[in-house]
Amino acid sequence: MIYLDNNATTEIDPRVVDVMIDVLRSGPCNASSQHAIGRAARLRIDDAIDVIGSAIDSALDQPGGPRLIFTSGGTESNNLALTGLADPDAAIVLSRIEHPSVIAVAEHLAAQGREIRWMDVDHTGVAKIDSLADLIQSGDRPAGLVSLMSANNETGVIQPIEQAAQICRDLGVTFHVDATQSIGKVPISFRSLGASAVTMSAHKFHGPTGIGGLWIAGGVKLRPQLHGGEQQLESRPGTEPVPLICGMATALQLATSELPETQPRLSLLRDRLEQGLRSAHPDLVVHGSSRDDEGEVALVPRLPNTTCLSFLGADRQSMLMALDFAGVACSSGSACSSGSSPPSHVLLAMGLPAEQVQSALRFGVSKFSTEKKIDDAIDRISRCYKRLRQNRAVEN
Ligand code: PMP
């Protein structure tokens, strides 16, 4: 199988597995226990936090400074951010292309009477940042929270986070960034991001599933959503999963230290895939782009590993199944909604024609992809596409 679904999850790095096995084999690990074994577990967590702090350029050990709350992953971090940050009565502003773990929470809060204000995106998939200040200030009272993802999981399109942070700072609004897809693919400094809170998830950067974090800037208050123990300063009680925390720290350290080599390699492999497919099928639509009068495609800044393509004349679900059968793993949208696979809310928000939405697939390469696998994938994808198109032509 050629795995090109790395925005859904990544293969765990063997070096992370080694660290986790060591910790798993080291014996009981409850960092709250008041004996030597408990203290050893606490030390492992403290070390992991130091490693994570250096990797994201944010000192996490200063009293009153930024802190990291370990969660079960991106979904929980996003839930915690939306429900736990800012005044619970103030409106929330979010873009229409956020991950379902943001949108569904917002809809849940809206059903309880919370006002949600939506920020539109343009046809390339970039949030219309010029509307943000008005959205914050419109209505009876200013919004209390803005949530914007750093890069979209379906198109890879990078969002105007710095501008959003500046606007939120000027207007005194709490700003949450879902950085789940950016970490390990593009450089990101939490210190200079200007966010109040940032979501991360280890399995997106070759770490284990089931662990993530919500970084909180110094002085930002959070209402916990779980109650029960004093762990993590009561922000998120429950016995800390020490092997997962150590795995996440190692994965993050590797992802950020190796980024200077990984980032250009990911770009090269993604571009190879895109160009190979486009030269075989010139009418393929690359999302996150616009065409000028001569038909030249101009791409907006995207994550280096991601491409979202519409195979006009083919249905995305049929394409996905044909590719699965042919040994290529990709996705027809967010993995979290692919069970039922409704049309992508991201592509719909971009105002794309139905034919493009119906035929869109997402491919994501990783550091474990190779040129050979990409060339092989181009061949298999091309063959599937040609066959489906021919079948469609016969049916019509
Ligand atoms: N946010 C984004 C942008 C994502 O891509 C994902 C995973 N698809 C999540 C949040 C949820 O992360 P997790 O799978 O760790 O719950």
PDB file of N, CA, C and O in Angstrom, residues 185-246:
ATOM      1  N   LYS A 185       5.610  20.363   9.864  1.00  0.00           N
ATOM      2  CA  LYS A 185       5.613  20.578   8.406  1.00  0.00           C
ATOM      3  C   LYS A 185       6.147  21.953   8.045  1.00  0.00           C
ATOM      4  O   LYS A 185       6.744  22.140   6.999  1.00  0.00           O
ATOM      5  N   VAL A 186       5.877  22.941   8.904  1.00  0.00           N
ATOM      6  CA  VAL A 186       6.421  24.290   8.702  1.00  0.00           C
ATOM      7  C   VAL A 186       6.920  24.794  10.061  1.00  0.00           C
ATOM      8  O   VAL A 186       6.404  24.373  11.097  1.00  0.00           O
ATOM      9  N   PRO A 187       7.918  25.692  10.048  1.00  0.00           N
ATOM     10  CA  PRO A 187       8.417  26.183  11.347  1.00  0.00           C
ATOM     11  C   PRO A 187       7.326  26.950  12.078  1.00  0.00           C
ATOM     12  O   PRO A 187       6.528  27.646  11.446  1.00  0.00           O
ATOM     13  N   ILE A 188       7.279  26.795  13.376  1.00  0.00           N
ATOM     14  CA  ILE A 188       6.257  27.506  14.149  1.00  0.00           C
ATOM     15  C   ILE A 188       6.823  27.817  15.536  1.00  0.00           C
ATOM     16  O   ILE A 188       7.310  26.920  16.227  1.00  0.00           O
ATOM     17  N   SER A 189       6.842  29.106  15.875  1.00  0.00           N
ATOM     18  CA  SER A 189       7.336  29.516  17.184  1.00  0.00           C
ATOM     19  C   SER A 189       6.149  29.974  18.017  1.00  0.00           C
ATOM     20  O   SER A 189       5.500  30.969  17.693  1.00  0.00           O
ATOM     21  N   PHE A 190       5.850  29.244  19.078  1.00  0.00           N
ATOM     22  CA  PHE A 190       4.685  29.596  19.900  1.00  0.00           C
ATOM     23  C   PHE A 190       4.897  30.947  20.579  1.00  0.00           C
ATOM     24  O   PHE A 190       3.960  31.662  20.856  1.00  0.00           O
ATOM     25  N   ARG A 191       6.190  31.268  20.846  1.00  0.00           N
ATOM     26  CA  ARG A 191       6.483  32.520  21.558  1.00  0.00           C
ATOM     27  C   ARG A 191       6.072  33.719  20.716  1.00  0.00           C
ATOM     28  O   ARG A 191       5.507  34.674  21.207  1.00  0.00           O
ATOM     29  N   SER A 192       6.339  33.636  19.394  1.00  0.00           N
ATOM     30  CA  SER A 192       6.061  34.815  18.567  1.00  0.00           C
ATOM     31  C   SER A 192       4.739  34.712  17.811  1.00  0.00           C
ATOM     32  O   SER A 192       4.398  35.595  17.036  1.00  0.00           O
ATOM     33  N   LEU A 193       3.993  33.632  18.014  1.00  0.00           N
ATOM     34  CA  LEU A 193       2.731  33.433  17.279  1.00  0.00           C
ATOM     35  C   LEU A 193       1.680  34.478  17.660  1.00  0.00           C
ATOM     36  O   LEU A 193       0.863  34.877  16.838  1.00  0.00           O
ATOM     37  N   GLY A 194       1.701  34.910  18.911  1.00  0.00           N
ATOM     38  CA  GLY A 194       0.733  35.912  19.365  1.00  0.00           C
ATOM     39  C   GLY A 194      -0.619  35.307  19.710  1.00  0.00           C
ATOM     40  O   GLY A 194      -1.617  36.018  19.791  1.00  0.00           O
ATOM     41  N   ALA A 195      -0.657  33.976  19.911  1.00  0.00           N
ATOM     42  CA  ALA A 195      -1.927  33.321  20.243  1.00  0.00           C
ATOM     43  C   ALA A 195      -2.098  33.223  21.757  1.00  0.00           C
ATOM     44  O   ALA A 195      -1.127  33.288  22.516  1.00  0.00           O
ATOM     45  N   SER A 196      -3.359  33.066  22.192  1.00  0.00           N
ATOM     46  CA  SER A 196      -3.637  32.826  23.606  1.00  0.00           C
ATOM     47  C   SER A 196      -3.583  31.330  23.901  1.00  0.00           C
ATOM     48  O   SER A 196      -3.283  30.923  25.025  1.00  0.00           O
ATOM     49  N   ALA A 197      -3.916  30.512  22.907  1.00  0.00           N
ATOM     50  CA  ALA A 197      -3.919  29.057  23.094  1.00  0.00           C
ATOM     51  C   ALA A 197      -3.682  28.379  21.747  1.00  0.00           C
ATOM     52  O   ALA A 197      -4.124  28.884  20.715  1.00  0.00           O
ATOM     53  N   VAL A 198      -2.968  27.251  21.781  1.00  0.00           N
ATOM     54  CA  VAL A 198      -2.638  26.540  20.539  1.00  0.00           C
ATOM     55  C   VAL A 198      -2.859  25.037  20.730  1.00  0.00           C
ATOM     56  O   VAL A 198      -2.409  24.455  21.723  1.00  0.00           O
ATOM     57  N   THR A 199      -3.535  24.432  19.753  1.00  0.00           N
ATOM     58  CA  THR A 199      -3.811  22.987  19.772  1.00  0.00           C
ATOM     59  C   THR A 199      -2.735  22.219  19.020  1.00  0.00           C
ATOM     60  O   THR A 199      -2.303  22.644  17.948  1.00  0.00           O
ATOM     61  N   MET A 200      -2.319  21.076  19.576  1.00  0.00           N
ATOM     62  CA  MET A 200      -1.426  20.168  18.837  1.00  0.00           C
ATOM     63  C   MET A 200      -1.823  18.712  19.072  1.00  0.00           C
ATOM     64  O   MET A 200      -2.528  18.405  20.037  1.00  0.00           O
ATOM     65  N   SER A 201      -1.373  17.850  18.170  1.00  0.00           N
ATOM     66  CA  SER A 201      -1.735  16.436  18.243  1.00  0.00           C
ATOM     67  C   SER A 201      -0.562  15.594  17.761  1.00  0.00           C
ATOM     68  O   SER A 201      -0.098  15.755  16.626  1.00  0.00           O
ATOM     69  N   ALA A 202      -0.072  14.686  18.635  1.00  0.00           N
ATOM     70  CA  ALA A 202       1.193  13.995  18.355  1.00  0.00           C
ATOM     71  C   ALA A 202       1.143  13.082  17.129  1.00  0.00           C
ATOM     72  O   ALA A 202       2.141  12.928  16.428  1.00  0.00           O
ATOM     73  N   HIS A 203      -0.029  12.474  16.846  1.00  0.00           N
ATOM     74  CA  HIS A 203      -0.021  11.489  15.751  1.00  0.00           C
ATOM     75  C   HIS A 203       0.066  12.137  14.375  1.00  0.00           C
ATOM     76  O   HIS A 203       0.208  11.445  13.370  1.00  0.00           O
ATOM     77  N   LYS A 204       0.005  13.470  14.338  1.00  0.00           N
ATOM     78  CA  LYS A 204       0.175  14.153  13.047  1.00  0.00           C
ATOM     79  C   LYS A 204       1.645  14.405  12.748  1.00  0.00           C
ATOM     80  O   LYS A 204       1.994  14.788  11.646  1.00  0.00           O
ATOM     81  N   PHE A 205       2.512  14.273  13.772  1.00  0.00           N
ATOM     82  CA  PHE A 205       3.947  14.466  13.505  1.00  0.00           C
ATOM     83  C   PHE A 205       4.759  13.231  13.914  1.00  0.00           C
ATOM     84  O   PHE A 205       5.790  13.322  14.560  1.00  0.00           O
ATOM     85  N   HIS A 206       4.259  12.060  13.521  1.00  0.00           N
ATOM     86  CA  HIS A 206       4.963  10.789  13.706  1.00  0.00           C
ATOM     87  C   HIS A 206       5.133  10.416  15.174  1.00  0.00           C
ATOM     88  O   HIS A 206       6.085   9.725  15.545  1.00  0.00           O
ATOM     89  N   GLY A 207       4.198  10.892  15.999  1.00  0.00           N
ATOM     90  CA  GLY A 207       4.138  10.463  17.394  1.00  0.00           C
ATOM     91  C   GLY A 207       2.977   9.494  17.560  1.00  0.00           C
ATOM     92  O   GLY A 207       2.310   9.124  16.590  1.00  0.00           O
ATOM     93  N   PRO A 208       2.698   9.107  18.824  1.00  0.00           N
ATOM     94  CA  PRO A 208       1.604   8.144  19.062  1.00  0.00           C
ATOM     95  C   PRO A 208       0.222   8.803  18.984  1.00  0.00           C
ATOM     96  O   PRO A 208       0.096  10.008  19.206  1.00  0.00           O
ATOM     97  N   THR A 209      -0.800   8.016  18.692  1.00  0.00           N
ATOM     98  CA  THR A 209      -2.180   8.518  18.788  1.00  0.00           C
ATOM     99  C   THR A 209      -2.563   8.562  20.269  1.00  0.00           C
ATOM    100  O   THR A 209      -1.962   7.883  21.112  1.00  0.00           O
ATOM    101  N   GLY A 210      -3.582   9.380  20.572  1.00  0.00           N
ATOM    102  CA  GLY A 210      -4.101   9.425  21.945  1.00  0.00           C
ATOM    103  C   GLY A 210      -3.417  10.435  22.834  1.00  0.00           C
ATOM    104  O   GLY A 210      -3.638  10.435  24.052  1.00  0.00           O
ATOM    105  N   ILE A 211      -2.578  11.292  22.263  1.00  0.00           N
ATOM    106  CA  ILE A 211      -1.928  12.325  23.075  1.00  0.00           C
ATOM    107  C   ILE A 211      -1.777  13.608  22.245  1.00  0.00           C
ATOM    108  O   ILE A 211      -1.475  13.555  21.056  1.00  0.00           O
ATOM    109  N   GLY A 212      -2.052  14.694  22.894  1.00  0.00           N
ATOM    110  CA  GLY A 212      -1.880  16.000  22.252  1.00  0.00           C
ATOM    111  C   GLY A 212      -1.738  17.026  23.342  1.00  0.00           C
ATOM    112  O   GLY A 212      -1.497  16.679  24.509  1.00  0.00           O
ATOM    113  N   GLY A 213      -1.893  18.265  22.987  1.00  0.00           N
ATOM    114  CA  GLY A 213      -1.740  19.296  24.006  1.00  0.00           C
ATOM    115  C   GLY A 213      -2.487  20.557  23.659  1.00  0.00           C
ATOM    116  O   GLY A 213      -2.847  20.792  22.497  1.00  0.00           O
ATOM    117  N   LEU A 214      -2.779  21.312  24.699  1.00  0.00           N
ATOM    118  CA  LEU A 214      -3.276  22.679  24.505  1.00  0.00           C
ATOM    119  C   LEU A 214      -2.284  23.584  25.211  1.00  0.00           C
ATOM    120  O   LEU A 214      -2.142  23.541  26.439  1.00  0.00           O
ATOM    121  N   TRP A 215      -1.552  24.359  24.401  1.00  0.00           N
ATOM    122  CA  TRP A 215      -0.610  25.344  24.955  1.00  0.00           C
ATOM    123  C   TRP A 215      -1.411  26.585  25.313  1.00  0.00           C
ATOM    124  O   TRP A 215      -2.276  27.019  24.530  1.00  0.00           O
ATOM    125  N   ILE A 216      -1.137  27.127  26.508  1.00  0.00           N
ATOM    126  CA  ILE A 216      -1.877  28.309  26.958  1.00  0.00           C
ATOM    127  C   ILE A 216      -0.869  29.409  27.295  1.00  0.00           C
ATOM    128  O   ILE A 216       0.076  29.160  28.059  1.00  0.00           O
ATOM    129  N   ALA A 217      -1.068  30.577  26.751  1.00  0.00           N
ATOM    130  CA  ALA A 217      -0.149  31.694  27.016  1.00  0.00           C
ATOM    131  C   ALA A 217      -0.247  32.116  28.482  1.00  0.00           C
ATOM    132  O   ALA A 217      -1.280  31.893  29.135  1.00  0.00           O
ATOM    133  N   GLY A 218       0.829  32.724  28.994  1.00  0.00           N
ATOM    134  CA  GLY A 218       0.866  33.193  30.385  1.00  0.00           C
ATOM    135  C   GLY A 218      -0.304  34.136  30.660  1.00  0.00           C
ATOM    136  O   GLY A 218      -0.637  34.977  29.835  1.00  0.00           O
ATOM    137  N   GLY A 219      -0.950  33.956  31.800  1.00  0.00           N
ATOM    138  CA  GLY A 219      -2.030  34.859  32.214  1.00  0.00           C
ATOM    139  C   GLY A 219      -3.390  34.530  31.621  1.00  0.00           C
ATOM    140  O   GLY A 219      -4.389  35.144  32.003  1.00  0.00           O
ATOM    141  N   VAL A 220      -3.454  33.562  30.688  1.00  0.00           N
ATOM    142  CA  VAL A 220      -4.755  33.213  30.076  1.00  0.00           C
ATOM    143  C   VAL A 220      -5.458  32.181  30.962  1.00  0.00           C
ATOM    144  O   VAL A 220      -4.859  31.163  31.334  1.00  0.00           O
ATOM    145  N   LYS A 221      -6.701  32.461  31.288  1.00  0.00           N
ATOM    146  CA  LYS A 221      -7.451  31.560  32.194  1.00  0.00           C
ATOM    147  C   LYS A 221      -8.212  30.510  31.384  1.00  0.00           C
ATOM    148  O   LYS A 221      -8.683  30.786  30.282  1.00  0.00           O
ATOM    149  N   LEU A 222      -8.322  29.314  31.967  1.00  0.00           N
ATOM    150  CA  LEU A 222      -9.031  28.219  31.300  1.00  0.00           C
ATOM    151  C   LEU A 222      -9.958  27.558  32.307  1.00  0.00           C
ATOM    152  O   LEU A 222      -9.533  27.197  33.408  1.00  0.00           O
ATOM    153  N   ARG A 223     -11.235  27.368  31.925  1.00  0.00           N
ATOM    154  CA  ARG A 223     -12.158  26.612  32.789  1.00  0.00           C
ATOM    155  C   ARG A 223     -12.018  25.135  32.432  1.00  0.00           C
ATOM    156  O   ARG A 223     -12.233  24.762  31.269  1.00  0.00           O
ATOM    157  N   PRO A 224     -11.654  24.275  33.403  1.00  0.00           N
ATOM    158  CA  PRO A 224     -11.501  22.855  33.058  1.00  0.00           C
ATOM    159  C   PRO A 224     -12.835  22.242  32.639  1.00  0.00           C
ATOM    160  O   PRO A 224     -13.895  22.703  33.063  1.00  0.00           O
ATOM    161  N   GLN A 225     -12.764  21.230  31.802  1.00  0.00           N
ATOM    162  CA  GLN A 225     -13.986  20.533  31.373  1.00  0.00           C
ATOM    163  C   GLN A 225     -14.120  19.187  32.065  1.00  0.00           C
ATOM    164  O   GLN A 225     -15.175  18.583  32.036  1.00  0.00           O
ATOM    165  N   LEU A 226     -13.015  18.705  32.630  1.00  0.00           N
ATOM    166  CA  LEU A 226     -13.065  17.459  33.398  1.00  0.00           C
ATOM    167  C   LEU A 226     -12.809  17.807  34.859  1.00  0.00           C
ATOM    168  O   LEU A 226     -12.091  18.755  35.150  1.00  0.00           O
ATOM    169  N   HIS A 227     -13.409  17.035  35.756  1.00  0.00           N
ATOM    170  CA  HIS A 227     -13.229  17.287  37.182  1.00  0.00           C
ATOM    171  C   HIS A 227     -12.875  15.972  37.851  1.00  0.00           C
ATOM    172  O   HIS A 227     -13.340  14.920  37.430  1.00  0.00           O
ATOM    173  N   GLY A 228     -12.034  16.004  38.865  1.00  0.00           N
ATOM    174  CA  GLY A 228     -11.745  14.731  39.519  1.00  0.00           C
ATOM    175  C   GLY A 228     -10.432  14.667  40.243  1.00  0.00           C
ATOM    176  O   GLY A 228     -10.344  14.072  41.296  1.00  0.00           O
ATOM    177  N   GLY A 229      -9.404  15.261  39.768  1.00  0.00           N
ATOM    178  CA  GLY A 229      -8.113  15.141  40.444  1.00  0.00           C
ATOM    179  C   GLY A 229      -7.343  16.438  40.315  1.00  0.00           C
ATOM    180  O   GLY A 229      -7.803  17.388  39.678  1.00  0.00           O
ATOM    181  N   GLU A 230      -6.161  16.427  40.912  1.00  0.00           N
ATOM    182  CA  GLU A 230      -5.391  17.682  40.908  1.00  0.00           C
ATOM    183  C   GLU A 230      -4.328  17.713  39.825  1.00  0.00           C
ATOM    184  O   GLU A 230      -3.533  18.650  39.755  1.00  0.00           O
ATOM    185  N   GLN A 231      -4.315  16.655  38.976  1.00  0.00           N
ATOM    186  CA  GLN A 231      -3.263  16.618  37.965  1.00  0.00           C
ATOM    187  C   GLN A 231      -3.367  17.817  37.022  1.00  0.00           C
ATOM    188  O   GLN A 231      -4.444  18.351  36.802  1.00  0.00           O
ATOM    189  N   GLN A 232      -2.228  18.174  36.475  1.00  0.00           N
ATOM    190  CA  GLN A 232      -2.126  19.287  35.521  1.00  0.00           C
ATOM    191  C   GLN A 232      -2.800  20.551  36.085  1.00  0.00           C
ATOM    192  O   GLN A 232      -3.555  21.240  35.399  1.00  0.00           O
ATOM    193  N   LEU A 233      -2.538  20.812  37.349  1.00  0.00           N
ATOM    194  CA  LEU A 233      -3.095  21.978  38.056  1.00  0.00           C
ATOM    195  C   LEU A 233      -4.614  22.046  37.915  1.00  0.00           C
ATOM    196  O   LEU A 233      -5.197  23.122  37.782  1.00  0.00           O
ATOM    197  N   GLU A 234      -5.243  20.899  37.899  1.00  0.00           N
ATOM    198  CA  GLU A 234      -6.708  20.740  37.795  1.00  0.00           C
ATOM    199  C   GLU A 234      -7.261  21.220  36.449  1.00  0.00           C
ATOM    200  O   GLU A 234      -8.473  21.248  36.255  1.00  0.00           O
ATOM    201  N   SER A 235      -6.377  21.603  35.518  1.00  0.00           N
ATOM    202  CA  SER A 235      -6.878  22.031  34.204  1.00  0.00           C
ATOM    203  C   SER A 235      -7.409  20.836  33.425  1.00  0.00           C
ATOM    204  O   SER A 235      -8.306  20.965  32.599  1.00  0.00           O
ATOM    205  N   ARG A 236      -6.787  19.688  33.634  1.00  0.00           N
ATOM    206  CA  ARG A 236      -7.226  18.487  32.926  1.00  0.00           C
ATOM    207  C   ARG A 236      -6.841  17.296  33.802  1.00  0.00           C
ATOM    208  O   ARG A 236      -5.782  16.690  33.630  1.00  0.00           O
ATOM    209  N   PRO A 237      -7.709  16.999  34.814  1.00  0.00           N
ATOM    210  CA  PRO A 237      -7.368  15.925  35.750  1.00  0.00           C
ATOM    211  C   PRO A 237      -7.332  14.552  35.077  1.00  0.00           C
ATOM    212  O   PRO A 237      -7.864  14.378  33.985  1.00  0.00           O
ATOM    213  N   GLY A 238      -6.741  13.610  35.769  1.00  0.00           N
ATOM    214  CA  GLY A 238      -6.584  12.239  35.241  1.00  0.00           C
ATOM    215  C   GLY A 238      -5.109  11.902  35.267  1.00  0.00           C
ATOM    216  O   GLY A 238      -4.264  12.767  35.006  1.00  0.00           O
ATOM    217  N   THR A 239      -4.794  10.643  35.580  1.00  0.00           N
ATOM    218  CA  THR A 239      -3.394  10.215  35.654  1.00  0.00           C
ATOM    219  C   THR A 239      -2.695  10.463  34.317  1.00  0.00           C
ATOM    220  O   THR A 239      -3.190  10.023  33.274  1.00  0.00           O
ATOM    221  N   GLU A 240      -1.571  11.137  34.360  1.00  0.00           N
ATOM    222  CA  GLU A 240      -0.888  11.487  33.105  1.00  0.00           C
ATOM    223  C   GLU A 240      -0.348  10.222  32.418  1.00  0.00           C
ATOM    224  O   GLU A 240       0.272   9.382  33.090  1.00  0.00           O
ATOM    225  N   PRO A 241      -0.540  10.097  31.110  1.00  0.00           N
ATOM    226  CA  PRO A 241      -0.024   8.925  30.379  1.00  0.00           C
ATOM    227  C   PRO A 241       1.461   9.120  30.048  1.00  0.00           C
ATOM    228  O   PRO A 241       1.814   9.609  28.971  1.00  0.00           O
ATOM    229  N   VAL A 242       2.315   8.735  30.993  1.00  0.00           N
ATOM    230  CA  VAL A 242       3.744   9.064  30.870  1.00  0.00           C
ATOM    231  C   VAL A 242       4.370   8.509  29.572  1.00  0.00           C
ATOM    232  O   VAL A 242       5.083   9.236  28.878  1.00  0.00           O
ATOM    233  N   PRO A 243       4.097   7.244  29.180  1.00  0.00           N
ATOM    234  CA  PRO A 243       4.723   6.761  27.930  1.00  0.00           C
ATOM    235  C   PRO A 243       4.291   7.600  26.720  1.00  0.00           C
ATOM    236  O   PRO A 243       5.106   7.883  25.838  1.00  0.00           O
ATOM    237  N   LEU A 244       3.024   7.996  26.677  1.00  0.00           N
ATOM    238  CA  LEU A 244       2.551   8.811  25.552  1.00  0.00           C
ATOM    239  C   LEU A 244       3.193  10.198  25.580  1.00  0.00           C
ATOM    240  O   LEU A 244       3.570  10.749  24.539  1.00  0.00           O
ATOM    241  N   ILE A 245       3.302  10.760  26.780  1.00  0.00           N
ATOM    242  CA  ILE A 245       3.906  12.101  26.903  1.00  0.00           C
ATOM    243  C   ILE A 245       5.363  12.057  26.436  1.00  0.00           C
ATOM    244  O   ILE A 245       5.813  12.926  25.676  1.00  0.00           O
ATOM    245  N   CYS A 246       6.099  11.012  26.857  1.00  0.00           N
ATOM    246  CA  CYS A 246       7.498  10.897  26.426  1.00  0.00           C
ATOM    247  C   CYS A 246       7.573  10.674  24.914  1.00  0.00           C
ATOM    248  O   CYS A 246       8.460  11.210  24.234  1.00  0.00           O
TER     249      CYS A 246
END
